[in-house]
mmCIF file of C-alpha atoms in Angstrom:
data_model
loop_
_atom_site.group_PDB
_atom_site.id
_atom_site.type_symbol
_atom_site.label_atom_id
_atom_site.label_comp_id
_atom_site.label_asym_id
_atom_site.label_seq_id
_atom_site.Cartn_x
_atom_site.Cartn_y
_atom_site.Cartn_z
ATOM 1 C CA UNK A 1 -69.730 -81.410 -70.944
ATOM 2 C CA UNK A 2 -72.102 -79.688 -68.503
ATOM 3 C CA UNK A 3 -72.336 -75.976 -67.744
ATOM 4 C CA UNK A 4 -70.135 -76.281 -64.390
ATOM 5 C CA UNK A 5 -66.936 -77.764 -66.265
ATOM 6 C CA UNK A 6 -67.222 -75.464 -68.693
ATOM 7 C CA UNK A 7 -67.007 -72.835 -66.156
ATOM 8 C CA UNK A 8 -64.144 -75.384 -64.375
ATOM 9 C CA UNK A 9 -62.056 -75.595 -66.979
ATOM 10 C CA UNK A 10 -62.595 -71.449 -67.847
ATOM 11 C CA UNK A 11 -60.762 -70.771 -64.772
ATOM 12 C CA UNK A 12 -58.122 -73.721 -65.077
ATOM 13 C CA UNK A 13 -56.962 -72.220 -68.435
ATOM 14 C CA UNK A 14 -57.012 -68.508 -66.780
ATOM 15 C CA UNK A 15 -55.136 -70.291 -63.604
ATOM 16 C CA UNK A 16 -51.873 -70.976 -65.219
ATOM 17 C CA UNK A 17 -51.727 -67.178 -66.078
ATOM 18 C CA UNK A 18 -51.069 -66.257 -63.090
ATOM 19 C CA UNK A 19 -49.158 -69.178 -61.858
ATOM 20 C CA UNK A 20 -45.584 -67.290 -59.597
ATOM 21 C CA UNK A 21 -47.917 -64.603 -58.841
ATOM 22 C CA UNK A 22 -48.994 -65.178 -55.508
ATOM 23 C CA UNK A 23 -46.642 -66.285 -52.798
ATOM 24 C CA UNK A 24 -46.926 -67.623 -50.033
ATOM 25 C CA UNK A 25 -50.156 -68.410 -50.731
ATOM 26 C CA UNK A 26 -51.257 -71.201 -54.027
ATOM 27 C CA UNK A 27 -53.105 -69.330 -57.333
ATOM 28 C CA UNK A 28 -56.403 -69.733 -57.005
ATOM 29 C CA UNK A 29 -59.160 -68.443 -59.972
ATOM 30 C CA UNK A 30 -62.669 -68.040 -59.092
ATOM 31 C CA UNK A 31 -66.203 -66.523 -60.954
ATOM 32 C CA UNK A 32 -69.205 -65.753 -59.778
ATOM 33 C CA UNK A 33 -72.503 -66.764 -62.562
ATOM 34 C CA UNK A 34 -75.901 -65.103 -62.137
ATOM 35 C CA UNK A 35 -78.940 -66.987 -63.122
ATOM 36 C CA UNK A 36 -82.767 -66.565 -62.640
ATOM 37 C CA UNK A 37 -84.588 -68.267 -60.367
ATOM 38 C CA UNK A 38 -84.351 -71.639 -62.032
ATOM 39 C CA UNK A 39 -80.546 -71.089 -62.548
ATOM 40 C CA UNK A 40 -80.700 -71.109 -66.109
ATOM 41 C CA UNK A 41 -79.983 -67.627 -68.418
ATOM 42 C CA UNK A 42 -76.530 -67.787 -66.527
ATOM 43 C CA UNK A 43 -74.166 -64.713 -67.189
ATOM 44 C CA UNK A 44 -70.555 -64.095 -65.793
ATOM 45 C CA UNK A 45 -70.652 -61.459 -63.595
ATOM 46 C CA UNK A 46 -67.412 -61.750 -62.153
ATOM 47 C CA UNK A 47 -63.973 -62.928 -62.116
ATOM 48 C CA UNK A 48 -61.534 -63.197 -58.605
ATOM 49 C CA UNK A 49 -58.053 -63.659 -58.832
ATOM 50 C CA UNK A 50 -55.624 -64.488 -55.671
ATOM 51 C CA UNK A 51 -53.781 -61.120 -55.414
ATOM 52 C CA UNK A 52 -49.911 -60.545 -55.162
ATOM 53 C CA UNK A 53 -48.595 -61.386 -51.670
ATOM 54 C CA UNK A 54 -51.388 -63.788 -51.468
ATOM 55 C CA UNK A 55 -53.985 -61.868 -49.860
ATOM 56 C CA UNK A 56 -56.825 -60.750 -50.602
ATOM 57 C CA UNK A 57 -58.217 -64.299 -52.083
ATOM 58 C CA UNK A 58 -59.522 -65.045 -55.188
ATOM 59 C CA UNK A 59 -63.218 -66.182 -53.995
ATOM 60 C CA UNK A 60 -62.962 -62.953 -51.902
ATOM 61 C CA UNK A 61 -61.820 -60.480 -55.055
ATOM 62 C CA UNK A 62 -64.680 -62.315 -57.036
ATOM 63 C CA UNK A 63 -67.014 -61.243 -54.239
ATOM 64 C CA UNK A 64 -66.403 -57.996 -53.770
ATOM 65 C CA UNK A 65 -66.048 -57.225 -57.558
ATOM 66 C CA UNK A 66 -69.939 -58.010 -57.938
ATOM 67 C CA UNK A 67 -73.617 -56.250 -56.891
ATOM 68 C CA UNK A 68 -75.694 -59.580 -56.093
ATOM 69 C CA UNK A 69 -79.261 -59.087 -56.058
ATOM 70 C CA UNK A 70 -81.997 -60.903 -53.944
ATOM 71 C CA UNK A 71 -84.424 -61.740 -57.090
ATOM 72 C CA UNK A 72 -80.866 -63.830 -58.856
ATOM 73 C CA UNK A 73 -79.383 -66.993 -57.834
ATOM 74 C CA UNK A 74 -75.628 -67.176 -57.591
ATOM 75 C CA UNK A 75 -72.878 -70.070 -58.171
ATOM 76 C CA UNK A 76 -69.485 -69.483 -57.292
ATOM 77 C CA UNK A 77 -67.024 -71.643 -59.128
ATOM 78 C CA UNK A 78 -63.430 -71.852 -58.000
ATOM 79 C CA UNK A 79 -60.342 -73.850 -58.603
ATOM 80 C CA UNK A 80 -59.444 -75.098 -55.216
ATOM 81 C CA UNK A 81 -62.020 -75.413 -51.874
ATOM 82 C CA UNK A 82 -62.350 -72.065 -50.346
ATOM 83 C CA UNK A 83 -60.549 -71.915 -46.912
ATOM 84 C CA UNK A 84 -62.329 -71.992 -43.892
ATOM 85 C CA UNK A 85 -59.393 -71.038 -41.390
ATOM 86 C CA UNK A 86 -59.015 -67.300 -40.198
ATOM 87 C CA UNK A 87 -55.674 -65.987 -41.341
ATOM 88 C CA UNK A 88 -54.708 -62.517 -42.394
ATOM 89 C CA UNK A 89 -58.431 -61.920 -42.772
ATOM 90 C CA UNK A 90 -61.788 -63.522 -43.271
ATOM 91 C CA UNK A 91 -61.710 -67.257 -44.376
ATOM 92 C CA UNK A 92 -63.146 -67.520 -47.717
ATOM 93 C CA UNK A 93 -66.418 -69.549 -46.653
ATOM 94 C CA UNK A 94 -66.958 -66.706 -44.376
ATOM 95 C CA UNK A 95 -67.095 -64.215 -46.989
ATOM 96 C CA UNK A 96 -69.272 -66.617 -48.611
ATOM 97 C CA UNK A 97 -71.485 -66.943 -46.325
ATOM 98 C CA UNK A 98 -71.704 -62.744 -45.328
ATOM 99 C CA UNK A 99 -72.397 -62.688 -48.871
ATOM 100 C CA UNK A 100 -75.647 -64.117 -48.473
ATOM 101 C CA UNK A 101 -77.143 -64.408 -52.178
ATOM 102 C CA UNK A 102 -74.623 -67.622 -53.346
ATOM 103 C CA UNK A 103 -76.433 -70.196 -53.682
ATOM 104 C CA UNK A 104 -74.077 -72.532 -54.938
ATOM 105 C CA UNK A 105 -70.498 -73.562 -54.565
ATOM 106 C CA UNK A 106 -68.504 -75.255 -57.218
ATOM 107 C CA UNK A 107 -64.960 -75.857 -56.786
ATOM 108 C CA UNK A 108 -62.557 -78.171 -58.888
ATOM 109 C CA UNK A 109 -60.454 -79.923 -55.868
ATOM 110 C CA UNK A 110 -59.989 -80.072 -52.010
ATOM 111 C CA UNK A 111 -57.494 -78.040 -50.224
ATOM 112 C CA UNK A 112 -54.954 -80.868 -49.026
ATOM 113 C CA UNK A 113 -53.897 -78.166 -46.259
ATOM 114 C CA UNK A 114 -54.697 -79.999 -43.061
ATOM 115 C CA UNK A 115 -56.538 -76.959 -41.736
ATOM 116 C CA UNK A 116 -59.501 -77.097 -44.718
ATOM 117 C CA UNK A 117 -59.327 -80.532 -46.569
ATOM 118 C CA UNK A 118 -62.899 -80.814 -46.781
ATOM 119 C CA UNK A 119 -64.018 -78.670 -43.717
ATOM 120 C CA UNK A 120 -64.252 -75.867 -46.425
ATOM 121 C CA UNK A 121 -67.203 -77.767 -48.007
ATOM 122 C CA UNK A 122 -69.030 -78.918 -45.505
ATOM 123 C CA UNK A 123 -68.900 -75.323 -43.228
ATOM 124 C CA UNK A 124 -70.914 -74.391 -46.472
ATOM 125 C CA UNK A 125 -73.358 -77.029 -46.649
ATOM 126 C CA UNK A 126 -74.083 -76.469 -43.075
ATOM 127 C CA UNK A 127 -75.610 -73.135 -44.147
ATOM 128 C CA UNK A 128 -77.557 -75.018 -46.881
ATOM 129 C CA UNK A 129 -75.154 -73.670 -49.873
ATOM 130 C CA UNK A 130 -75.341 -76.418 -52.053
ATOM 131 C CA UNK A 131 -71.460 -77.817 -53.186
ATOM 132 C CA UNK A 132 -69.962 -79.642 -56.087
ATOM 133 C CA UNK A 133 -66.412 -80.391 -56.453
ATOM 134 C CA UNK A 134 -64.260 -83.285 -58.113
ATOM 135 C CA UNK A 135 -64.700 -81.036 -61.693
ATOM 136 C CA UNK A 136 -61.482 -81.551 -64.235
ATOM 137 C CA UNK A 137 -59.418 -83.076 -60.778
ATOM 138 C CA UNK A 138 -56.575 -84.514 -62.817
ATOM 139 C CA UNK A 139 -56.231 -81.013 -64.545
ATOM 140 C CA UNK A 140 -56.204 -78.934 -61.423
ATOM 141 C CA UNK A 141 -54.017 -81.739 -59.305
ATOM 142 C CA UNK A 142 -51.162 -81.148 -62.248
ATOM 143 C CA UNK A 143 -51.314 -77.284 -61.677
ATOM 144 C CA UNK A 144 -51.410 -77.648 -57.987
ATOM 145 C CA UNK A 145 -49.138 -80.457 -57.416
ATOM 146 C CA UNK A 146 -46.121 -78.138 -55.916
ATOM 147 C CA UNK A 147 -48.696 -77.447 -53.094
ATOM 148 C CA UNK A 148 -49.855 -80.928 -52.726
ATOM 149 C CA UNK A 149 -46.121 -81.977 -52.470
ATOM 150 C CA UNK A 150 -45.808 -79.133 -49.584
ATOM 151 C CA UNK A 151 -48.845 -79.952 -47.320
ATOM 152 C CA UNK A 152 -48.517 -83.712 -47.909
ATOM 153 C CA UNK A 153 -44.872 -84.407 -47.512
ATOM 154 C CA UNK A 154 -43.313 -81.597 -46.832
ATOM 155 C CA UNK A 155 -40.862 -80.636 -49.844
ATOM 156 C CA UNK A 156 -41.515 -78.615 -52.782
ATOM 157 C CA UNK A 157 -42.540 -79.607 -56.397
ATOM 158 C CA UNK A 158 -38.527 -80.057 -57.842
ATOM 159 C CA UNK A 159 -38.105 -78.966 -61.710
ATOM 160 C CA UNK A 160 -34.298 -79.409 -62.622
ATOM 161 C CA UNK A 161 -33.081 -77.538 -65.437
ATOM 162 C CA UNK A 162 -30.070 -77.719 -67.678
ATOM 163 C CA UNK A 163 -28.940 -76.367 -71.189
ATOM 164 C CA UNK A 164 -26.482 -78.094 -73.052
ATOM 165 C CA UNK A 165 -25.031 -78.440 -75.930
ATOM 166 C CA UNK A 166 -25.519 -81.502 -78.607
ATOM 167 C CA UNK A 167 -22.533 -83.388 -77.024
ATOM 168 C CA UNK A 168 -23.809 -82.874 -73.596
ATOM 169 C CA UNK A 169 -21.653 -79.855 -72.408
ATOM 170 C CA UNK A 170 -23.148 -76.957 -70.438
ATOM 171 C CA UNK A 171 -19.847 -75.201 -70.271
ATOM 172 C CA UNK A 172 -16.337 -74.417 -71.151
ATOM 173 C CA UNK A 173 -14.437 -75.952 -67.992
ATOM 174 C CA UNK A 174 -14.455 -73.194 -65.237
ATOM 175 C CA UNK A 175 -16.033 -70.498 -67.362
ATOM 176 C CA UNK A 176 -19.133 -69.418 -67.706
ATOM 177 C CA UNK A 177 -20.517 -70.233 -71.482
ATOM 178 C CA UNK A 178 -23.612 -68.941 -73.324
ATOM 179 C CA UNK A 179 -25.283 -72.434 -74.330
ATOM 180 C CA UNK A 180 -28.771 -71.468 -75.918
ATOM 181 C CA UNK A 181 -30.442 -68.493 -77.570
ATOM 182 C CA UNK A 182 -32.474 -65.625 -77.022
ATOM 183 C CA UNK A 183 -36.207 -67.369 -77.505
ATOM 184 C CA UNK A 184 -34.554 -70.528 -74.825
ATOM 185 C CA UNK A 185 -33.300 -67.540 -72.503
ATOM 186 C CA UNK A 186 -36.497 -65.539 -72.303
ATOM 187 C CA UNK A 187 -38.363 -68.791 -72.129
ATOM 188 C CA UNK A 188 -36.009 -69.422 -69.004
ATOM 189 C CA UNK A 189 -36.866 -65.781 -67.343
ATOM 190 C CA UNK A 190 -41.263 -67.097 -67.802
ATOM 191 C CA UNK A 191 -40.486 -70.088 -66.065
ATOM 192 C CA UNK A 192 -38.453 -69.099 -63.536
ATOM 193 C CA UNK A 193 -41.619 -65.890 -62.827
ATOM 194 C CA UNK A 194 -43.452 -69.040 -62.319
ATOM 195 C CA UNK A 195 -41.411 -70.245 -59.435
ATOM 196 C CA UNK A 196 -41.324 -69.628 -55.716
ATOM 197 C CA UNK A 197 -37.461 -70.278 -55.311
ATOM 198 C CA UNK A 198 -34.656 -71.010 -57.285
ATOM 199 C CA UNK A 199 -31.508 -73.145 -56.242
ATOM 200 C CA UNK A 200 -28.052 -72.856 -57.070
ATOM 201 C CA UNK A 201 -24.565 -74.346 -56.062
ATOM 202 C CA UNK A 202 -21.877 -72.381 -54.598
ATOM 203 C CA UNK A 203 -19.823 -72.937 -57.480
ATOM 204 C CA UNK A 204 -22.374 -72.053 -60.051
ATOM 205 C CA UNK A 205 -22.398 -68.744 -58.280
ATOM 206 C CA UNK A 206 -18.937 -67.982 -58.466
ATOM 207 C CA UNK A 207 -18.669 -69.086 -61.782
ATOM 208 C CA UNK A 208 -21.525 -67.352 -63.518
ATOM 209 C CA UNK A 209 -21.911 -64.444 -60.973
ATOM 210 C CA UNK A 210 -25.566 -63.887 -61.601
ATOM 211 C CA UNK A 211 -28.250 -62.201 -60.275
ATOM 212 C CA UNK A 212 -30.802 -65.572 -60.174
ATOM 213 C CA UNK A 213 -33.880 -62.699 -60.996
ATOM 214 C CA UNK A 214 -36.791 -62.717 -63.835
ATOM 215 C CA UNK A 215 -35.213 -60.102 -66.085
ATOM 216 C CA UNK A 216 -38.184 -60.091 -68.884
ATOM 217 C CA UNK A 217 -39.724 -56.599 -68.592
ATOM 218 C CA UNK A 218 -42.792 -56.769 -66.024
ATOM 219 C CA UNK A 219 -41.505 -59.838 -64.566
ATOM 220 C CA UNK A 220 -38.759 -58.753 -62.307
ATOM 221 C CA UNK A 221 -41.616 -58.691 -59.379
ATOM 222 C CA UNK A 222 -42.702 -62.192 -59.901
ATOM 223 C CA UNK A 223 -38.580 -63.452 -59.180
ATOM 224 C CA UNK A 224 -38.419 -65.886 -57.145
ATOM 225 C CA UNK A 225 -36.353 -66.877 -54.020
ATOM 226 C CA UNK A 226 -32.795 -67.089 -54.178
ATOM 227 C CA UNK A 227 -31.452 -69.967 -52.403
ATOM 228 C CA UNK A 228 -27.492 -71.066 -52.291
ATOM 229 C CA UNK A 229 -26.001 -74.342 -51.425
ATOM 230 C CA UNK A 230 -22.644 -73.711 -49.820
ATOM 231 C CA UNK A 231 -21.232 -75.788 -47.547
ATOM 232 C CA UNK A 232 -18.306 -74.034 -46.671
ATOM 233 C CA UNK A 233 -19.869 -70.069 -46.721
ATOM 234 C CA UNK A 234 -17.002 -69.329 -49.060
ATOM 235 C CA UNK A 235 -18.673 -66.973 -51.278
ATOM 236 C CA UNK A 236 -17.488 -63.528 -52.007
ATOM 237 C CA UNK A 237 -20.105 -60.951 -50.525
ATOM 238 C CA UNK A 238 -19.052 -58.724 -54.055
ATOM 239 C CA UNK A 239 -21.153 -61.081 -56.136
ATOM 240 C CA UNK A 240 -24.078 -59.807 -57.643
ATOM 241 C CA UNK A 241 -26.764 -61.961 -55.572
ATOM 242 C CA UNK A 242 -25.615 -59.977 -52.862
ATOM 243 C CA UNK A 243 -26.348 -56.518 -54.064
ATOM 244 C CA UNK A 244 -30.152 -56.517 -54.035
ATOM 245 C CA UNK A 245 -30.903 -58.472 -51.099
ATOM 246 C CA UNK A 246 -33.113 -56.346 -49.631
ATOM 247 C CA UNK A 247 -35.521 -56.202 -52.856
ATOM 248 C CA UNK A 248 -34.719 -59.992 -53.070
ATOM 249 C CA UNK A 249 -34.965 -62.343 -50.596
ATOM 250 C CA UNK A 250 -31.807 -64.495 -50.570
ATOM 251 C CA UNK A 251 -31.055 -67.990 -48.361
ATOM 252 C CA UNK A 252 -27.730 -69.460 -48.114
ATOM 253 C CA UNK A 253 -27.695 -72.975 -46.257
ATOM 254 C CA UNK A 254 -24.430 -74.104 -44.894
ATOM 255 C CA UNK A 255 -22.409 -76.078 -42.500
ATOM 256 C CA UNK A 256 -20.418 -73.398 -41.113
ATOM 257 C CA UNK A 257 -21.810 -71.448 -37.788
ATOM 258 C CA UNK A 258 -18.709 -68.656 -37.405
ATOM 259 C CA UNK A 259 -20.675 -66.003 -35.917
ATOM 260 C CA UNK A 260 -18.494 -63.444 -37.849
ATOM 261 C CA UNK A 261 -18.596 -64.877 -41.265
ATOM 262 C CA UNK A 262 -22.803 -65.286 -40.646
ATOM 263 C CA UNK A 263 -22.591 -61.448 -39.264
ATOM 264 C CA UNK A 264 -21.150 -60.574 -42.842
ATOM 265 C CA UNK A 265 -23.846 -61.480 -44.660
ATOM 266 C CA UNK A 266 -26.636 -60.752 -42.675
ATOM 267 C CA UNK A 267 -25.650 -57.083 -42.448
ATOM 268 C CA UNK A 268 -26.849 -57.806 -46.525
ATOM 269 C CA UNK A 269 -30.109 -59.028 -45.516
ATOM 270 C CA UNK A 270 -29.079 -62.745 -46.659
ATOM 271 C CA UNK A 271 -30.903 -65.277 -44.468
ATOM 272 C CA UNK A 272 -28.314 -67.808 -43.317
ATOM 273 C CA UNK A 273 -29.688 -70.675 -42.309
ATOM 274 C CA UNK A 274 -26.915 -73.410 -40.637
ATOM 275 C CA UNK A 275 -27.309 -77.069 -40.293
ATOM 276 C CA UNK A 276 -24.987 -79.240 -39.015
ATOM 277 C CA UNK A 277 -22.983 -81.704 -40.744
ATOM 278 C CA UNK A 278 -24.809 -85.104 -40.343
ATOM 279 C CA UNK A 279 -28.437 -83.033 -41.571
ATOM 280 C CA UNK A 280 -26.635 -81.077 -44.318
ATOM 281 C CA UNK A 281 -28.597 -83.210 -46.920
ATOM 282 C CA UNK A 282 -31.046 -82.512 -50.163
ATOM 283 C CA UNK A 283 -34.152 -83.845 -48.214
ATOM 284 C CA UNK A 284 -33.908 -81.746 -45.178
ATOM 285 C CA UNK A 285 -33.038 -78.811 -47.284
ATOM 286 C CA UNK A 286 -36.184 -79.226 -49.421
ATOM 287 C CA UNK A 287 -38.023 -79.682 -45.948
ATOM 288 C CA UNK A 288 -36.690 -76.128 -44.869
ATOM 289 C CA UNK A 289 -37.681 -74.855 -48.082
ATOM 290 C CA UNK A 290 -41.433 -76.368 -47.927
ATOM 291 C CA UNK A 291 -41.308 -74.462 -44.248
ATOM 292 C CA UNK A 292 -41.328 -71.285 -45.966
ATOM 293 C CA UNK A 293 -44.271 -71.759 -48.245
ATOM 294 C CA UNK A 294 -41.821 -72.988 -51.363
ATOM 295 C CA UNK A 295 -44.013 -74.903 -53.708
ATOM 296 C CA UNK A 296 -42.071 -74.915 -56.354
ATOM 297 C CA UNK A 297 -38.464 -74.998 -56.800
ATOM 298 C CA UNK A 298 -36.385 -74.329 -60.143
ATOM 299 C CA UNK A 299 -32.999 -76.306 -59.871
ATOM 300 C CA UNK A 300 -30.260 -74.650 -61.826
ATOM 301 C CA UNK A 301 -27.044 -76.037 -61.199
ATOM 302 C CA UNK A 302 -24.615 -76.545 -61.767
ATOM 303 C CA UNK A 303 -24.020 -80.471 -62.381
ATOM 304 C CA UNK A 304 -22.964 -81.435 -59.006
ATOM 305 C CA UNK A 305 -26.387 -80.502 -57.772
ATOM 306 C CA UNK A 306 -28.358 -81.435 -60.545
ATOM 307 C CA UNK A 307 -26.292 -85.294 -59.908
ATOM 308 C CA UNK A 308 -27.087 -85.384 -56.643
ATOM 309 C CA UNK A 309 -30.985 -84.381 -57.224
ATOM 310 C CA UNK A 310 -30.695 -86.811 -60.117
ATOM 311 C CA UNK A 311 -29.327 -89.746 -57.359
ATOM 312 C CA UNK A 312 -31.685 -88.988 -54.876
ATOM 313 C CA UNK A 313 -34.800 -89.251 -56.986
ATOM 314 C CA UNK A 314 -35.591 -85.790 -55.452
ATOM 315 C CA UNK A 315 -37.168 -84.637 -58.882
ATOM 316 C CA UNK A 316 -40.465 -84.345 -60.376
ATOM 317 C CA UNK A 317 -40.076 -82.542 -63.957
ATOM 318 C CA UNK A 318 -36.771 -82.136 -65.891
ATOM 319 C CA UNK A 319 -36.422 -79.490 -68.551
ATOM 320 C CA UNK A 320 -33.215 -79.921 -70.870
ATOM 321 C CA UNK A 321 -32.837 -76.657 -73.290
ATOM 322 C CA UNK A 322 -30.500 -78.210 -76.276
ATOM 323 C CA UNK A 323 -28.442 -75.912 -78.879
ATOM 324 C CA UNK A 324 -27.374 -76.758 -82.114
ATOM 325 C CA UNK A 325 -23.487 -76.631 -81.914
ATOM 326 C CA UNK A 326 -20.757 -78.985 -80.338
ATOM 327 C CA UNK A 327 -18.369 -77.937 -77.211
ATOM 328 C CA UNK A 328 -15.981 -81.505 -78.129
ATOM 329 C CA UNK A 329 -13.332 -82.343 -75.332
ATOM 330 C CA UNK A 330 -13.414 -78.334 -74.222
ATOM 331 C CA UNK A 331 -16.394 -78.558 -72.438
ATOM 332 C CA UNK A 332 -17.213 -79.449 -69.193
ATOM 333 C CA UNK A 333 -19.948 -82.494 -68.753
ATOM 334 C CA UNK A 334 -23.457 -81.630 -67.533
ATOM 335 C CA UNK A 335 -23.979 -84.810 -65.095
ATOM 336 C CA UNK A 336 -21.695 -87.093 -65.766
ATOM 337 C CA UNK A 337 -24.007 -89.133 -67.777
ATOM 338 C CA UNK A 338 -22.076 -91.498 -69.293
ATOM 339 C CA UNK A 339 -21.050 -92.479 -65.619
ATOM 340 C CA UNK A 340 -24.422 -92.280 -63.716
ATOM 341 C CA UNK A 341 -26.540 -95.420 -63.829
ATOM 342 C CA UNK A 342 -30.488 -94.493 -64.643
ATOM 343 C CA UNK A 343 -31.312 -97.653 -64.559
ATOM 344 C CA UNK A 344 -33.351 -97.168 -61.719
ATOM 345 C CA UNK A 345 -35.372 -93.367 -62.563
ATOM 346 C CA UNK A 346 -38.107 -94.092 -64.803
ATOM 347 C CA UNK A 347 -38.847 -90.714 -67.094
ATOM 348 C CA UNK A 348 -41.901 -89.640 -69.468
ATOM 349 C CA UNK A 349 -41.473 -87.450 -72.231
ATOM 350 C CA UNK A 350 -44.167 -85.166 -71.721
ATOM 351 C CA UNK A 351 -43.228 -82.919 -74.664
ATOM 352 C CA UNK A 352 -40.364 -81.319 -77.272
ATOM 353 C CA UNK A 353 -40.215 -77.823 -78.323
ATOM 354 C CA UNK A 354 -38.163 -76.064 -80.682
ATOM 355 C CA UNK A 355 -36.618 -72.629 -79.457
ATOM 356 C CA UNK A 356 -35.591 -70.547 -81.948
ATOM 357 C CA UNK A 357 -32.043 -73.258 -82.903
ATOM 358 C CA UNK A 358 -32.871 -74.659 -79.880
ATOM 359 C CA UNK A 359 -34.911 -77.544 -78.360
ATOM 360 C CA UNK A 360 -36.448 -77.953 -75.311
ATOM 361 C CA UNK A 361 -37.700 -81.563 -74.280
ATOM 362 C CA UNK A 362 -39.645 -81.678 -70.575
ATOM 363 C CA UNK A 363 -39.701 -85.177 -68.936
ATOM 364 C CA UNK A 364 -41.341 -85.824 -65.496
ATOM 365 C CA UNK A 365 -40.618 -88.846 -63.362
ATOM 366 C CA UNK A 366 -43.241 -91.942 -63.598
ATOM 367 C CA UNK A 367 -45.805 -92.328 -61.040
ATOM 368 C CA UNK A 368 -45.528 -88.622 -59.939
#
């Protein structure tokens, strides 16, 4: 292994820290390494982290947390290409450039956005800043693939998850049920930090009332997007989801374009978002999502939704939290397996966890 995958795969592992963290915008980690003249004695001299809300970005925090010197040469090593297009602020090859002592620019994989992909690296090379990229790819593509899925096709990364019991229940019919334990619940709360929306039925809503936020101490900030399926706008605007809308942004889509029921819930800061009947579909919903920056999307429920994700092969990772205990004929089935025919989705097993009494098995579709 040479010196720039070690670096590489440095900020790879230190990546998936801060994965959630900085909508709209992807994670990105970055360091800067000082060498002599010869660019060997190399030394970290700093690290660059995409900040919350997405801005500053990380090559830029990495800059501006280090004192380069004229008699050092400099190699900037980042996870994705630094972006070239003028936003908020300075592009990143800009900064790069101002900064005048980096020598170097190592980066693990190009920015599929249409507005860099590749234009990042060669802006750079133009001003004779030597670049290397292509570094641990298959590790950084994984981590990134949400955002590939956005600026390639349009529709977020799609992680469904269910708990159920050993028979296959998630619930007592009608009511909402408790299925897994505390280690399986907080373990729910990190991944859905790690998310830039989370989807839930109508029904699931009335039924389990909740709030759809990270409630692990420090992570309420990193909670995600709320977003509702109802078709019909026949929620009660005394749920809980409603009560916080203005810390939390919350989408309902629907069918339904009464003016007055719409005023009701946009006097609670609920974005309601109305398509019409024939376009009221999973794919064009995921499209709308994508539009706002949604990379990744944690699926909840309940199991008319997860079906119909299941169906339309509009899924890229399953997790299924199991519990130790039976529901029998009480319980209400989580997808109707034993009527759905899988003969035609095609799973890995990518791994099985135990949780505290619980286990947790992750599969993601073949050829994703």
């Amino acid at each position: 292994m040479d010196i720039d995958e070690t670096y590489i795969k440095t900020l790879l592992f230190s990546l998936k820290k801060i994965v959630g963290s900085s909508f709209p915008n992807p994670p990105v980690a970055s360091l800067i390494v000082e060498s002599n003249t010869n660019f060997s004695n190399n030394k970290i001299v700093s690290f660059g982290f995409t900040s919350p809300s997405g801005r500053p970005h990380a090559e830029f925090n990495a800059i501006q947390n280090v004192n380069l010197k004229k008699n050092k040469k400099y190699t900037l090593y980042s996870t994705l290409e630094p972006c070239c297009h003028e936003g908020r602020g300075i592009s990143c090859v800009t900064k790069i450039i101002e900064a005048k002592f980096i020598n170097r620019v190592v980066f693990s994989v190009k920015d599929p956005d249409k507005r860099v992909n590749g234009r990042g690296k060669e802006e750079l090379q133009k001003k004779n800043i030597k670049v290397r990229y292509g570094l641990c790819e298959k590790e950084a593509i994984e981590i990134y693939k949400g955002y590939f899925l956005n600026r390639k096709i349009k529709r977020p990364r799609v992680f469904l998850k269910l708990a159920t019991t050993l028979d296959g229940y998630i619930s007592i019919t009608n009511a909402r049920t408790v299925i897994t334990g505390n280690v399986s619940n907080k373990y729910s709360q990190i991944l859905r930090s790690q998310m830039d929306a989370i989807l839930v039925g109508s029904n699931t809503l009335k039924v389990d009332n909740s709030l759809l936020t990270c409630r692990l101490n420090g992570l309420k900030k990193l909670s995600p997007i709320r977003v509702v399926l109802s078709r019909k706008l026949d929620l009660n605007k005394n749920l809980r989801i409603f009560k916080d809308c203005n810390s939390f942004k919350t989408i309902v889509f629907t069918e339904v374009s009464d003016k007055s029921k719409i005023s009701l819930f946009s006097k609670l800061n609920v974005e309601i978002i109305v398509l019409d009947k024939e376009k009221y579909n999973l794919k064009n919903i995921l499209n709308r999502l994508s539009f706002f920056g949604v990379c990744n999307l944690l699926v909840e429920g309940g199991s008319q939704i997860f079906t119909s994700f299941l169906k339309e092969k509009l899924f890229d990772d399953i997790f299924i939290f199991r519990s130790n205990f039976f529901l029998g004929n009480s319980g209400f089935n989580a997808t109707g397996f034993d009527k759905f025919n899988f003969s035609n989705i095609k799973l890995k097993k990518k791994t099985t966890m135990t949780l505290g009494n619980d286990t947790l098995e992750i599969f993601q579709m073949k050829n994703k």
